[in-house]
Short mmCIF file of C-alpha atoms in Angstrom, two decimals:
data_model
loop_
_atom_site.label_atom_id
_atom_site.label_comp_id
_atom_site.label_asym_id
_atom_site.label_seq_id
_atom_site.Cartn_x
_atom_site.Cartn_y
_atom_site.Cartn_z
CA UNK A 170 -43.92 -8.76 49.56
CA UNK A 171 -46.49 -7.09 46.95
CA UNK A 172 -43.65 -7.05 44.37
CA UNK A 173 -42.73 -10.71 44.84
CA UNK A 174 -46.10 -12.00 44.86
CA UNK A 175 -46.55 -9.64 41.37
CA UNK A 176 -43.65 -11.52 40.19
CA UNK A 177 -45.23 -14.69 40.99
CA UNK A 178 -48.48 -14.19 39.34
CA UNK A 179 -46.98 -13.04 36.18
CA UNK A 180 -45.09 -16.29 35.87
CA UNK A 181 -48.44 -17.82 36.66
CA UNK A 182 -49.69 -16.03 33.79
CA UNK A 183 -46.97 -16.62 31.09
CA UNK A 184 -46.65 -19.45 31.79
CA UNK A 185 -50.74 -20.60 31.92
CA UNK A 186 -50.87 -22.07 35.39
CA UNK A 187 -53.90 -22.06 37.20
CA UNK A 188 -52.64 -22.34 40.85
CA UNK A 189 -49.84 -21.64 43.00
CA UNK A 190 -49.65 -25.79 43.51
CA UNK A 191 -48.59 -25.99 39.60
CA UNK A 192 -46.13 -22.75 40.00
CA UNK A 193 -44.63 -24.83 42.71
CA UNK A 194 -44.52 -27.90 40.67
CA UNK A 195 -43.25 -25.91 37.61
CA UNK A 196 -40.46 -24.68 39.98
CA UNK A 197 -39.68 -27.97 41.46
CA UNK A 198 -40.78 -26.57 45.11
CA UNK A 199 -43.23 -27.24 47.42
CA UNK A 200 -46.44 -25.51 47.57
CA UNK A 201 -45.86 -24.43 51.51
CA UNK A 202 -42.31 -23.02 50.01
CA UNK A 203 -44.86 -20.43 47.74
CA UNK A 204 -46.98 -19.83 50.23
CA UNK A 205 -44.40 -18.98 52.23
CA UNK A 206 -42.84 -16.28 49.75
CA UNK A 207 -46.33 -14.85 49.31
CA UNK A 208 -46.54 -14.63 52.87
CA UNK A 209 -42.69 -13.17 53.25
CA UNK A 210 -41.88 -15.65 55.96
CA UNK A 211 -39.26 -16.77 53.48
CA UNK A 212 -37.49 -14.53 51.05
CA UNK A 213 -37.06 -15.45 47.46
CA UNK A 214 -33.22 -15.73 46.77
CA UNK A 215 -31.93 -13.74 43.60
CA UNK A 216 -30.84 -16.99 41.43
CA UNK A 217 -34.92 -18.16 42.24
CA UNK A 218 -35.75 -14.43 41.24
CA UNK A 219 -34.10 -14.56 37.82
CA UNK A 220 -35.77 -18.08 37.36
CA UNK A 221 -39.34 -16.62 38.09
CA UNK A 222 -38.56 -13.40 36.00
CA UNK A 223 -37.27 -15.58 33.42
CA UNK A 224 -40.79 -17.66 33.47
CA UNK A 225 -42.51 -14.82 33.35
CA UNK A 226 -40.97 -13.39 30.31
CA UNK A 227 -40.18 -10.25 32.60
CA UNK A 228 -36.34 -8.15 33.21
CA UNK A 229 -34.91 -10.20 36.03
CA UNK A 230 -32.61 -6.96 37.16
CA UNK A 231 -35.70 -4.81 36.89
CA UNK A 232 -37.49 -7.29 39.28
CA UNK A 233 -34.04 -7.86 42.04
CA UNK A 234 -34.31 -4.07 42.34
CA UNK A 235 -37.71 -3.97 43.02
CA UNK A 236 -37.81 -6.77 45.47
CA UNK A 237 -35.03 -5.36 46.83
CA UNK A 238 -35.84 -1.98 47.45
CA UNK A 239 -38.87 -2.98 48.76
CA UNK A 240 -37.54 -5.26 51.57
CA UNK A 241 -34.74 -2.88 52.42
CA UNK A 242 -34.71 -0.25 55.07
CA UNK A 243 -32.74 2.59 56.77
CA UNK A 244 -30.17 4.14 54.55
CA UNK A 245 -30.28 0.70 52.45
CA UNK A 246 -33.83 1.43 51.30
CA UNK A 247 -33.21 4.74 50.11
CA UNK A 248 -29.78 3.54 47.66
CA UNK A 249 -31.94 0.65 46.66
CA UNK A 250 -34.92 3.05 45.17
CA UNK A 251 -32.28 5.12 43.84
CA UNK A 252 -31.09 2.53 41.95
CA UNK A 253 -34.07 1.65 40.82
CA UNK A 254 -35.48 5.26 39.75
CA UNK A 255 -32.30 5.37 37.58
CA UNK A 256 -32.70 1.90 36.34
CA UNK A 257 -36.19 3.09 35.11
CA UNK A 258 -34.70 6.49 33.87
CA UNK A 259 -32.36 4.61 31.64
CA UNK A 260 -34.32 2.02 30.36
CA UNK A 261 -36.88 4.71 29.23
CA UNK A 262 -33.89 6.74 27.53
CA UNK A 263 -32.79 3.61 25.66
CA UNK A 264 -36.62 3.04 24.44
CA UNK A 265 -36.69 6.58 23.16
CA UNK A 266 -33.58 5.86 21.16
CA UNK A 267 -34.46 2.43 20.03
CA UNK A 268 -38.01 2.92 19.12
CA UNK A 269 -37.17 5.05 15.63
CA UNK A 270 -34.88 2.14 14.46
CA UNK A 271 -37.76 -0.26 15.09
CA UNK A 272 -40.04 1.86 12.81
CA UNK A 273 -37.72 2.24 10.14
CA UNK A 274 -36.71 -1.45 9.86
CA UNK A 275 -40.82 -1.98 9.82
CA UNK A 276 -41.19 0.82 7.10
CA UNK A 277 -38.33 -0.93 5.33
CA UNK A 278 -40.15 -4.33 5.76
CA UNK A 279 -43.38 -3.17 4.66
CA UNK A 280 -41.34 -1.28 1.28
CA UNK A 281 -39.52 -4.70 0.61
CA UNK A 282 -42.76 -7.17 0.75
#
């Protein structure tokens, strides 16, 4: 539940809303409907997860695993943090490959102008 209603206030955010009544609107849901998903008495499905990630400007697989993991349990919680420790592991390797072509297409930017 903390990682859904994280989700939901970044949309808020992103997407300059003031209140959970103009998420809702934004969304084309009822305000009881995200009350209820802040509450966990009704669990986001993963299209409506995408959607909110997508508002948000946020990695919609980054935020199914979380929510995932977090409402898991058993056996299921475990593969569902595993999944997302390695999710985390290889986003952070593709950074740290990524991040010297960035600076060299700025240098090259800055040489050109």
């Amino acid at each position: 539940m903390e990682a859904v209603n994280k989700l939901l206030d970044k949309a808020r955010v992103a997407c300059s809303l003031p209140s959970d009544v103009a998420l809702a609107e934004k969304l084309g849901v009822s305000r009881q409907l995200v009350s209820q998903w802040r509450k966990g008495a009704n669990p986001l499905s993963d299209d409506r997860i995408a959607q909110i990630a997508h508002l948000a400007k946020e990695d919609g697989g980054r935020w199914l695993l979380t929510i995932h993991a977090e409402r898991a349990s058993g056996a299921a919680a475990k593969d569902w943090q595993k999944l997302l420790r390695q999710f985390g592991a290889a986003a952070a390797v593709a950074c740290v490959a990524v991040m010297p072509l960035i600076s060299q297409a700025t240098a090259l930017a800055v040489h050109i102008m």
